[in-house]
Coordinates of C-alpha atoms in Angstrom, one line a residue:
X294 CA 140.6 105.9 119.6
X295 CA 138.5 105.5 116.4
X296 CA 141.9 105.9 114.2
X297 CA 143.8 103.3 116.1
X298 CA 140.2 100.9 116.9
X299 CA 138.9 101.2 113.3
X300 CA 140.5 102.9 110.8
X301 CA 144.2 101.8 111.3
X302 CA 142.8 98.1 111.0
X303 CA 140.4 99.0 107.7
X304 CA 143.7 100.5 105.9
X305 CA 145.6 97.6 107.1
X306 CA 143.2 95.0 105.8
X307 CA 142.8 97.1 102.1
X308 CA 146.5 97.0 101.8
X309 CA 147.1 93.5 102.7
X310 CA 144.6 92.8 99.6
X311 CA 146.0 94.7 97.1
X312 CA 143.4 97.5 96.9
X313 CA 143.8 101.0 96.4
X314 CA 141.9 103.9 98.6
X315 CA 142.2 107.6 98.9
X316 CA 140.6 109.2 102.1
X317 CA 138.3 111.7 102.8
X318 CA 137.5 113.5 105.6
X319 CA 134.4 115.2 107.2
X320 CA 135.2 119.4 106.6
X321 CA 138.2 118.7 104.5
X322 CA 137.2 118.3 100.9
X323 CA 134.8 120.0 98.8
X324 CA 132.3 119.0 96.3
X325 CA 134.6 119.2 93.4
X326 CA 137.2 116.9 95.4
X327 CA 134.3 114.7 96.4
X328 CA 133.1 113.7 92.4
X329 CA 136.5 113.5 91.2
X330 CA 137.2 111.0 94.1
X331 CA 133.6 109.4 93.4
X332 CA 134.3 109.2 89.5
X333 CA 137.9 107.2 89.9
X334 CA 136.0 104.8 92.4
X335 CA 134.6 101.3 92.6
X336 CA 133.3 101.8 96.1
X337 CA 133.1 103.3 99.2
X338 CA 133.6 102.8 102.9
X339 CA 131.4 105.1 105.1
X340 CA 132.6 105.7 108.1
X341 CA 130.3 107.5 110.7
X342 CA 128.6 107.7 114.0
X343 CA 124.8 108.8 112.5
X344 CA 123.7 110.9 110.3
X345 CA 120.6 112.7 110.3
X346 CA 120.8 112.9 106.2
X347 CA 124.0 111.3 104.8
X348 CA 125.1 114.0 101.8
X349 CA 128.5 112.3 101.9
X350 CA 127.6 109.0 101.2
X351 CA 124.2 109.7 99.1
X352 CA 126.3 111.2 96.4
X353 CA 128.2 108.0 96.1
X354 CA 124.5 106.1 95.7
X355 CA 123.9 109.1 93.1
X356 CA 127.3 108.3 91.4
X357 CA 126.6 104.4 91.0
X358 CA 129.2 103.9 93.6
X359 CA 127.9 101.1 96.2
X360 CA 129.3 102.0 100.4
X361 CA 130.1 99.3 102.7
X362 CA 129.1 101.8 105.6
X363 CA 129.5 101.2 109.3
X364 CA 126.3 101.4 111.3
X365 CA 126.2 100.3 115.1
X366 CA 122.5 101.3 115.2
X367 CA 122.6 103.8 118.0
X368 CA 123.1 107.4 118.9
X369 CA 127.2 107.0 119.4
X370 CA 127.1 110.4 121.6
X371 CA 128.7 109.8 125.4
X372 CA 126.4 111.7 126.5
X373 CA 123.7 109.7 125.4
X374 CA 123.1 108.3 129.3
X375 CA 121.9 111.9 130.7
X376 CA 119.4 111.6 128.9
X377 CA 118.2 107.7 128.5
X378 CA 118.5 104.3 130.2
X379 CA 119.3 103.0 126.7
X380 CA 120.5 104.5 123.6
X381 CA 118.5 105.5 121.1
X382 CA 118.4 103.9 117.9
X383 CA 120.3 105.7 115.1
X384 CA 121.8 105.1 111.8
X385 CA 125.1 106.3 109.6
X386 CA 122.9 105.3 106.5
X387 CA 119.2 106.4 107.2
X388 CA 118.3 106.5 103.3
X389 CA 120.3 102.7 102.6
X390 CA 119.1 99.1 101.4
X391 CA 120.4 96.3 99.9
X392 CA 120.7 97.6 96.8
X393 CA 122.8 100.0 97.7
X394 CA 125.7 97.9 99.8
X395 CA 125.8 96.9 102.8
X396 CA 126.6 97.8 106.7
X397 CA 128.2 96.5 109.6
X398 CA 128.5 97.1 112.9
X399 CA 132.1 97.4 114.0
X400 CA 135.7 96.4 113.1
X401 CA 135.1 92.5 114.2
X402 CA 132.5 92.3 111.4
X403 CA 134.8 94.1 108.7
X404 CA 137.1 91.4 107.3
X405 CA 134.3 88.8 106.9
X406 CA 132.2 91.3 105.4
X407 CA 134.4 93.0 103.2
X408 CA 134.9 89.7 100.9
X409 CA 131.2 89.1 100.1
X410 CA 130.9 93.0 99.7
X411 CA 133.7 92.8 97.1
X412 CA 132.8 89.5 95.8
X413 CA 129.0 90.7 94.8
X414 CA 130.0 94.6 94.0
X415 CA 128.5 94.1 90.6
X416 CA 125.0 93.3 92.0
X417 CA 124.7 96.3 93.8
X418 CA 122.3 98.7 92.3
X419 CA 122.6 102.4 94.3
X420 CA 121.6 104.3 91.5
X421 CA 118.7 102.7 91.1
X422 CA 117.7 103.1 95.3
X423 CA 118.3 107.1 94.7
X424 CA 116.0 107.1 91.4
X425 CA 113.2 105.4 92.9
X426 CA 113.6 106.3 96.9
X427 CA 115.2 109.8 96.8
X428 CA 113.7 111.5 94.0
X429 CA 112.5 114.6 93.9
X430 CA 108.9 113.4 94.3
X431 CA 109.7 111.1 97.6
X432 CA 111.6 113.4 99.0
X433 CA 109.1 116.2 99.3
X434 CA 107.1 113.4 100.3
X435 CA 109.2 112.5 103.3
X436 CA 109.7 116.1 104.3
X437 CA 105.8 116.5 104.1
X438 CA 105.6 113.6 106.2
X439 CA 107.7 114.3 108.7
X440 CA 106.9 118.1 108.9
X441 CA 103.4 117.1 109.7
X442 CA 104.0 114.5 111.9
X443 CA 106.0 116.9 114.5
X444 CA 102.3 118.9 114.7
X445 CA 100.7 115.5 116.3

């Protein structure tokens, strides 16, 4: 379903205008594969349900590479009604601004999208986000934060 609803129409579109893509697939690369592919590219397109952490996509941040990520905002699991009358909120991108890219929610929003993503790729800073938001420093700080907020 997610091949033939969302990827399928994402290749289509790439092709259609002109651009060039290799794939990569949760499980099927390592991290050798993953910088190689990371050093040949001007961006990437993140394609999850949620993440709890993102390795995938923060080592394109890390790389200077700016994501156009998909993020519906909600725990994606079918399951999801045993256990609430709504969905709980979820990203693909917890650790994302601006400055990194930018997001959107399905295939409907892609094509728009994709243009202004392309059109203002050089103003995208995701470097800059990791340096400042995912350092070393802030990320112990997060961890600390979070590790002491599970004992309230």
């Amino acid at each position: 379903q997610m091949e033939r609803g969302l990827i399928e129409p994402i290749r289509k579109r790439l092709r259609e205008q002109g651009h060039t893509f290799q794939e990569v697939r949760y499980k099927m690369h390592d991290h050798a594969t993953l910088k190689t592919m990371l050093a040949q590219s001007r961006a990437m397109i993140f394609l999850c349900e949620h993440e709890t952490q993102g390795l995938a996509y923060q080592e394109a941040l890390a790389s200077g590479v700016p994501v156009r990520a998909r993020d519906h905002g909600y725990w994606a699991d079918p399951l999801w009604q045993q256990f609430s009358p709504s969905a709980a909120p979820a990203s693909s991108v917890p650790f994302f601004s601006e400055q990194c890219g930018a997001r959107f929610a399905g295939i409907a929003d892609f094509p728009a999208v994709l243009d202004t993503f392309w059109s203002n790729l050089s103003s995208f800073k995701p470097r800059d986000y990791v340096k400042t938001q995912l350092s070393p420093k802030r990320s112990a700080q997060m961890y600390a934060d979070a590790y002491c907020g599970t004992a309230r």
